[in-house]
Coordinates of N, CA, C and O in Angstrom, one line a residue:
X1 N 9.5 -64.6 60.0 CA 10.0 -63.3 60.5 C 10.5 -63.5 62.0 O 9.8 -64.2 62.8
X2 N 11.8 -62.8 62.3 CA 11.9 -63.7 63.5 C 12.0 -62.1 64.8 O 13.0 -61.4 64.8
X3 N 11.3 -61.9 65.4 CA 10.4 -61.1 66.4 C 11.2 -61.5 67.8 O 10.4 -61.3 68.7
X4 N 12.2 -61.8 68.2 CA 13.1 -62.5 69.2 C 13.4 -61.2 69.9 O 13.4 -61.3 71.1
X5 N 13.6 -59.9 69.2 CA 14.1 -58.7 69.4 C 13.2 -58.0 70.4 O 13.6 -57.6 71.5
X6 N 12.0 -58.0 69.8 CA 10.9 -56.7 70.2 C 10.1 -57.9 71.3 O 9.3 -57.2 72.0
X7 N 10.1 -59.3 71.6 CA 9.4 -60.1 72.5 C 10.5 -59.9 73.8 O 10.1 -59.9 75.0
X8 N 12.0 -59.9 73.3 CA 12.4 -59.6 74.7 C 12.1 -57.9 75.3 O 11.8 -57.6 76.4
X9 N 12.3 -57.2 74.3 CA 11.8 -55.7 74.9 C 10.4 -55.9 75.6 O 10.3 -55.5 76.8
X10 N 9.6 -56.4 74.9 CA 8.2 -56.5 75.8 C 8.2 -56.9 76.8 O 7.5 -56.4 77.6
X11 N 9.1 -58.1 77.2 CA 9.0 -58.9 78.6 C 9.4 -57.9 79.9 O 8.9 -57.9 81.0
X12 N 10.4 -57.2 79.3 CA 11.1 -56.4 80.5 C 12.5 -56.8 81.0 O 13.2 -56.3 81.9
X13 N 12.9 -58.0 80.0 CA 14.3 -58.5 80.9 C 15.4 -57.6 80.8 O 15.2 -56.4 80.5
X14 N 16.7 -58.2 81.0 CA 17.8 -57.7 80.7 C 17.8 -56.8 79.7 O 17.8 -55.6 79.7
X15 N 18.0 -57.8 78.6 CA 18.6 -57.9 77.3 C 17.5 -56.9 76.5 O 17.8 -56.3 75.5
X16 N 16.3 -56.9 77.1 CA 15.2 -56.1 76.3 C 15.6 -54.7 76.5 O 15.7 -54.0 75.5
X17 N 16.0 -54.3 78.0 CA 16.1 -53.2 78.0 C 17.7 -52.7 77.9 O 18.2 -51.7 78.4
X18 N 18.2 -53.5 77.4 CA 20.0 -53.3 76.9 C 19.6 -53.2 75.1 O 20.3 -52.5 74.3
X19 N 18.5 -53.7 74.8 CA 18.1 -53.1 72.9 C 17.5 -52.1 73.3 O 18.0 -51.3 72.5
X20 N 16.8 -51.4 74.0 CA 16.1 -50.3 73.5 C 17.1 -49.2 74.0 O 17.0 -48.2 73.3
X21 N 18.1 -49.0 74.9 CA 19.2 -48.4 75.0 C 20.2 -48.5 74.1 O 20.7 -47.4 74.0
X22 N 20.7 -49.4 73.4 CA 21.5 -49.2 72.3 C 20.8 -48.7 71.4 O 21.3 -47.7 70.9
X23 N 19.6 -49.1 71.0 CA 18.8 -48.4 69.6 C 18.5 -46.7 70.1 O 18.5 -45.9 69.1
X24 N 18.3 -46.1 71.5 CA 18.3 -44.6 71.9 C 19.8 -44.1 71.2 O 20.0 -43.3 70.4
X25 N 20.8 -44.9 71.7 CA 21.9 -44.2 71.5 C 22.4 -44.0 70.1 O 23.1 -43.1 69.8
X26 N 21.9 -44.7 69.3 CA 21.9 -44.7 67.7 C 21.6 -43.6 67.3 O 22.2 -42.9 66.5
X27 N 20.2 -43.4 68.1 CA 19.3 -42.0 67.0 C 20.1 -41.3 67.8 O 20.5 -40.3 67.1
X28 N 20.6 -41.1 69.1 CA 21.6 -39.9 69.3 C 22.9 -39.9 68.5 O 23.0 -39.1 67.6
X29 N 23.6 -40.5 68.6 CA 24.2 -40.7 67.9 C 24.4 -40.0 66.4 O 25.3 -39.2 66.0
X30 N 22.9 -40.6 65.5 CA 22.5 -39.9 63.9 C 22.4 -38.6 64.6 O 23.4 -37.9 64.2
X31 N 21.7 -38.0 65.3 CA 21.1 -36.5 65.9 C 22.0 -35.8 66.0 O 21.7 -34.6 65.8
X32 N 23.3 -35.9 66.1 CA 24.8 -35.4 66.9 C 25.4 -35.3 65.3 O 25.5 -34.2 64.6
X33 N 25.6 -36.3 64.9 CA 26.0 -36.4 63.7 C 25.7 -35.3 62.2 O 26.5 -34.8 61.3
X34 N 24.3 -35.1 62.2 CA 23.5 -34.8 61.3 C 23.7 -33.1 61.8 O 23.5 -32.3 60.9
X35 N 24.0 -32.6 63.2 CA 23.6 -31.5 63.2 C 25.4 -30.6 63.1 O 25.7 -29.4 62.8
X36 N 26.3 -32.1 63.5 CA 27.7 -31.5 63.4 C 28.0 -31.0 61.5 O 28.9 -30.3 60.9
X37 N 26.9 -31.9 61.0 CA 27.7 -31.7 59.4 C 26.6 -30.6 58.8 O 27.0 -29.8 57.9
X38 N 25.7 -30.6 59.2 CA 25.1 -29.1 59.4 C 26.1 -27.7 59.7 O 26.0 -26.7 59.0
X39 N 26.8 -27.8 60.9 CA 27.3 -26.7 61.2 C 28.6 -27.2 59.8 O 29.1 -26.4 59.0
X40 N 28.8 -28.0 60.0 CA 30.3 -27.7 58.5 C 29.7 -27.2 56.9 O 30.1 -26.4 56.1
X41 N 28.7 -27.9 56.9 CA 27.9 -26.8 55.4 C 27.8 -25.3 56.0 O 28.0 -24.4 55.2
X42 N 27.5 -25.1 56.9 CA 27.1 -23.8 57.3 C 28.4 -22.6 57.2 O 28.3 -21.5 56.8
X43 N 29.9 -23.6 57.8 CA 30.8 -23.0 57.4 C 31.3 -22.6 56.5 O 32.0 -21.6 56.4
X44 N 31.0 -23.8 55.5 CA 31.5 -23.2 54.1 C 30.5 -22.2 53.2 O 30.9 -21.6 52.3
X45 N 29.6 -22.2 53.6 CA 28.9 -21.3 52.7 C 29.5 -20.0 52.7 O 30.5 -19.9 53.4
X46 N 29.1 -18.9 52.0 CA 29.6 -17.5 51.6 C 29.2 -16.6 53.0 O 28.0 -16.5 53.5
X47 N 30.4 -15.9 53.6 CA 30.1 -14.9 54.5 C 29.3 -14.1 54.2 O 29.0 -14.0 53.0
X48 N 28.6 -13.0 55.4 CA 27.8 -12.3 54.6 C 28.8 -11.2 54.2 O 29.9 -11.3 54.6
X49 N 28.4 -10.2 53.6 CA 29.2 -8.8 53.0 C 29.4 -7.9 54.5 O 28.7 -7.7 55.5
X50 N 30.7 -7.5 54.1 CA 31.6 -6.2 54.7 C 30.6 -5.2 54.7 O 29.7 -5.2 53.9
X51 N 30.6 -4.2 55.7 CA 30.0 -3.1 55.5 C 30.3 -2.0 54.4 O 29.5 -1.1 54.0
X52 N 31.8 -2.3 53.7 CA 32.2 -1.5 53.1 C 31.4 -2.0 51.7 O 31.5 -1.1 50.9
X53 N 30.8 -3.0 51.2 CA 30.4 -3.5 50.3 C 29.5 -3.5 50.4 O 29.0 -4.1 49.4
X54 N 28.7 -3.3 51.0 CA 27.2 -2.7 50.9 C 26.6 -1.4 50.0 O 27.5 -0.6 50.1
X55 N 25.9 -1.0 49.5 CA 25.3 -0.5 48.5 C 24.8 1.1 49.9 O 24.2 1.2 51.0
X56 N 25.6 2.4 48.9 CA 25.1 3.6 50.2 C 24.2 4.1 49.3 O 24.1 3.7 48.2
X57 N 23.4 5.5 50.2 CA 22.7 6.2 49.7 C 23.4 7.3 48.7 O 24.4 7.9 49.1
X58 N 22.9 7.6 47.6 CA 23.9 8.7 46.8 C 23.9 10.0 47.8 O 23.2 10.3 48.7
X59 N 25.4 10.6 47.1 CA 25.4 11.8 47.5 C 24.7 13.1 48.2 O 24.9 13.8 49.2
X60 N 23.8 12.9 47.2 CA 22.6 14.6 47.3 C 21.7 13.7 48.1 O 20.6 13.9 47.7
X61 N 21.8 13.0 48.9 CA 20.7 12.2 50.2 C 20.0 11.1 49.7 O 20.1 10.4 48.7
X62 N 19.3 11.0 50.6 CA 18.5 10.1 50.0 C 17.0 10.6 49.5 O 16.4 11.7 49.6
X63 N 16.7 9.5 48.8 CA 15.8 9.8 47.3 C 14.3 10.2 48.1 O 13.7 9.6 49.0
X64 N 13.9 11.3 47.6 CA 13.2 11.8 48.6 C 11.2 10.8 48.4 O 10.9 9.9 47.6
X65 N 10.6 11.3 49.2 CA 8.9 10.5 48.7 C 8.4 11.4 48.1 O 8.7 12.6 48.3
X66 N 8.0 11.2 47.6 CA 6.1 11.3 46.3 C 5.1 11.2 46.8 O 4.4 10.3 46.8
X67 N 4.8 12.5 47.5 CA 2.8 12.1 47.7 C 2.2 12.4 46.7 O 2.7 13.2 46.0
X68 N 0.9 11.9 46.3 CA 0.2 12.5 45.5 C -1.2 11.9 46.0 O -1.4 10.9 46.6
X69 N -2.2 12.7 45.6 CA -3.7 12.0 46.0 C -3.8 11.8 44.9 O -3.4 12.5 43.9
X70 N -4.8 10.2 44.9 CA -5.1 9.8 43.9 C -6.6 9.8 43.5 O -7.3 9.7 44.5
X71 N -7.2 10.0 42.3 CA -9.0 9.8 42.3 C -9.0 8.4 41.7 O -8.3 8.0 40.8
X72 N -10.0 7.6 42.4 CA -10.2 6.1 41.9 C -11.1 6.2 40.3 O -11.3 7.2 39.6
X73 N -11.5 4.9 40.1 CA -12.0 5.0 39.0 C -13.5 4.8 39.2 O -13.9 4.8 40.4
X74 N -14.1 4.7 38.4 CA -15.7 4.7 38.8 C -16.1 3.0 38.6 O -15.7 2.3 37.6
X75 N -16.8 2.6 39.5 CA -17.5 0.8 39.4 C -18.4 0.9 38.3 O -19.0 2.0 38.4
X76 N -18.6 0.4 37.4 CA -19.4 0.2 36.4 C -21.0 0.2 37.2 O -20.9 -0.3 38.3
X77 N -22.3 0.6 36.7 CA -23.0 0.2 37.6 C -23.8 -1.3 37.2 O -23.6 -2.0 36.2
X78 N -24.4 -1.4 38.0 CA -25.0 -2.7 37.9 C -26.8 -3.2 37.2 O -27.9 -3.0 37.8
X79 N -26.6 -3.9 36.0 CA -28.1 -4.1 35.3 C -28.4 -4.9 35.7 O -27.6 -5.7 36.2
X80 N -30.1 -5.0 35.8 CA -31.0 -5.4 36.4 C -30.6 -7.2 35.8 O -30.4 -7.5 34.6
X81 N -30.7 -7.9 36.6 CA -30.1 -9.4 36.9 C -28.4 -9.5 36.6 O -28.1 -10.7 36.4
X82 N -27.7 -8.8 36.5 CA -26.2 -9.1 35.9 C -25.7 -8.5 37.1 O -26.2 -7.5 37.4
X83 N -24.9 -8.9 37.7 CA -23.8 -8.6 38.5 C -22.7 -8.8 38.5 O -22.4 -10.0 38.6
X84 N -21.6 -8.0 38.3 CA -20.2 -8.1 37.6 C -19.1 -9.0 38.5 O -19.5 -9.0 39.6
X85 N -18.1 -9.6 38.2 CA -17.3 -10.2 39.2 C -16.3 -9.7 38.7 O -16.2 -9.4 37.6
X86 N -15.2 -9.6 39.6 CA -13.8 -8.8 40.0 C -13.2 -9.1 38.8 O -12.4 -8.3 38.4
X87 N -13.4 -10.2 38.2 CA -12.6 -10.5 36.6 C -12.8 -9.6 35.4 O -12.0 -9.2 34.5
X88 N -14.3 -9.3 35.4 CA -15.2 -8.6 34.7 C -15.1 -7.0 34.8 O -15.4 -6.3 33.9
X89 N -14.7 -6.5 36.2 CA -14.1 -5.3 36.0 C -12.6 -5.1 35.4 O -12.3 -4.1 34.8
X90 N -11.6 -6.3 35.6 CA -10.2 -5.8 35.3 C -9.5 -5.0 36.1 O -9.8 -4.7 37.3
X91 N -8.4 -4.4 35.5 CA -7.8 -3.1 36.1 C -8.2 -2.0 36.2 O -8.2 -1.4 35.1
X92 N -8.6 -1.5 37.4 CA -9.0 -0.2 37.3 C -8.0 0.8 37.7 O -8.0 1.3 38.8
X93 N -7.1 1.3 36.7 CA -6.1 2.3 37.0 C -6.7 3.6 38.0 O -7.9 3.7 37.9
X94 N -6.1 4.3 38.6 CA -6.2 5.5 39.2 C -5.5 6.5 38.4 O -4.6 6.3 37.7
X95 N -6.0 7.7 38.8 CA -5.1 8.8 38.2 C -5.1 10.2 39.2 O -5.7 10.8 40.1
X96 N -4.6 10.2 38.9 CA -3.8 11.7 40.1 C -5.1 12.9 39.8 O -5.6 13.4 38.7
X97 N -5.4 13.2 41.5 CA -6.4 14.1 41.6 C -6.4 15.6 40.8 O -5.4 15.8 40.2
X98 N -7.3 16.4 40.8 CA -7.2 17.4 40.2 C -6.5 18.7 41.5 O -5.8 19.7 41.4
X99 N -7.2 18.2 42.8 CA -6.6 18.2 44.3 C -6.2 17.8 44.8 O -6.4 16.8 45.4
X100 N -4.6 18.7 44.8 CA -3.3 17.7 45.7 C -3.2 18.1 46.8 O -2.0 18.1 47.1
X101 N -4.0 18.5 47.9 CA -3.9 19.3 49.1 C -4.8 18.1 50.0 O -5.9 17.8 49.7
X102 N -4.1 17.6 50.9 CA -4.0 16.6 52.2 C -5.7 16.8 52.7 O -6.3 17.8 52.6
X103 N -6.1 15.9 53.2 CA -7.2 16.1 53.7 C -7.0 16.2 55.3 O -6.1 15.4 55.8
X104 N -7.6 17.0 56.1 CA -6.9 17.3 57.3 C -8.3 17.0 58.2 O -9.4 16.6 57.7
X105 N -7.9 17.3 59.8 CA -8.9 17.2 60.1 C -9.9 18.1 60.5 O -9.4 19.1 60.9
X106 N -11.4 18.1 60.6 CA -11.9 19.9 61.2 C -12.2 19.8 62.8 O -12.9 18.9 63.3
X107 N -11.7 20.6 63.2 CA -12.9 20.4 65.0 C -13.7 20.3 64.9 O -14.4 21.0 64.1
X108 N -14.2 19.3 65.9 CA -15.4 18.9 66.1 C -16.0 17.5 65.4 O -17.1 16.9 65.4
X109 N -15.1 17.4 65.0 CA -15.4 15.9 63.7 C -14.7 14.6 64.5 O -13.8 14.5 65.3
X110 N -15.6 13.8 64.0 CA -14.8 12.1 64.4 C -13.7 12.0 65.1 O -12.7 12.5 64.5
X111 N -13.5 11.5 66.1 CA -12.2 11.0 66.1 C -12.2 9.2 65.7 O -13.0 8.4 65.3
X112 N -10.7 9.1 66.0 CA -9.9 7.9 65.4 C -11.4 6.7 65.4 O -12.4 7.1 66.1
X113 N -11.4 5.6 64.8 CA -12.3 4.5 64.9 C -13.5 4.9 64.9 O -14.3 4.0 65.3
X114 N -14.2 6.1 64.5 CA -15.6 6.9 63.7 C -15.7 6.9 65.3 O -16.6 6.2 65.7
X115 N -14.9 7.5 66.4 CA -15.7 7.4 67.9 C -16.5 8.6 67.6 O -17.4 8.7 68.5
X116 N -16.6 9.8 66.5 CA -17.5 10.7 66.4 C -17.8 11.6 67.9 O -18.8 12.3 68.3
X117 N -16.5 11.3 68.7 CA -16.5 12.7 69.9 C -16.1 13.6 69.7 O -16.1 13.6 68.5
X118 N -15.4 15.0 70.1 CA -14.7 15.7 70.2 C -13.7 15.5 70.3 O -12.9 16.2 69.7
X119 N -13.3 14.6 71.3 CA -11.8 14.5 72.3 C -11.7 14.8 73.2 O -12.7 15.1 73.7
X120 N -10.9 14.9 73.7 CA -10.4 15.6 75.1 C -10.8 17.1 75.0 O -10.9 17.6 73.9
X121 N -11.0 17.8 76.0 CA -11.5 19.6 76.1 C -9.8 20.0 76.8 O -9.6 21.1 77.2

């Protein structure tokens, strides 16, 4: 194997440090290269869409939201040594409350993060 290459880079001479400068300019070189043919794929690809080709909202506005409150389902309870795992319950569907009226808040009750003050006076 012949190592003539990387023993003169080691020494420090000339020639060592005229290889490690041609071999920098190489990878610049690929680096320049690799990123110019990057931007020519990039050109050819599909523009994006016209604004006129974009998808609008219908006529009568837009599609309005759905609240609804939902009641969860009930956890099965738990027998004495058996404990269920999340596989073992499945899906537990929800179904729309029998109470569709927002829960609000009362004075005097919690505020944000259970701080349980009043608030400001």
């Amino acid at each position: 194997m012949d190592t003539t290459l990387e023993h003169m880079a080691a020494a420090g001479s000339t020639a060592g440090m005229i290889v490690i400068v041609v071999g920098g300019l190489l990878v610049t070189a690929a680096l320049v290269w690799s990123v110019r043919l990057g931007t020519k794929v990039l050109r050819r690809e599909q523009l994006p869409q016209r604004s006129t080709a974009r998808t609008r909202p219908p006529r009568s506005g837009p599609v309005g939201e759905e609240r609804q409150m939902r009641e969860p389902s009930e956890v099965p309870r738990v027998t004495e040594g058996h404990r269920p795992t999340p596989h073992e319950l499945g899906n537990t569907p929800d179904r729309p409350s029998g109470n569709q009226d927002r829960p609000r808040w009362r004075s005097g009750s919690g505020g944000s993060f259970g701080g349980g003050g009043g608030g400001a006076t």
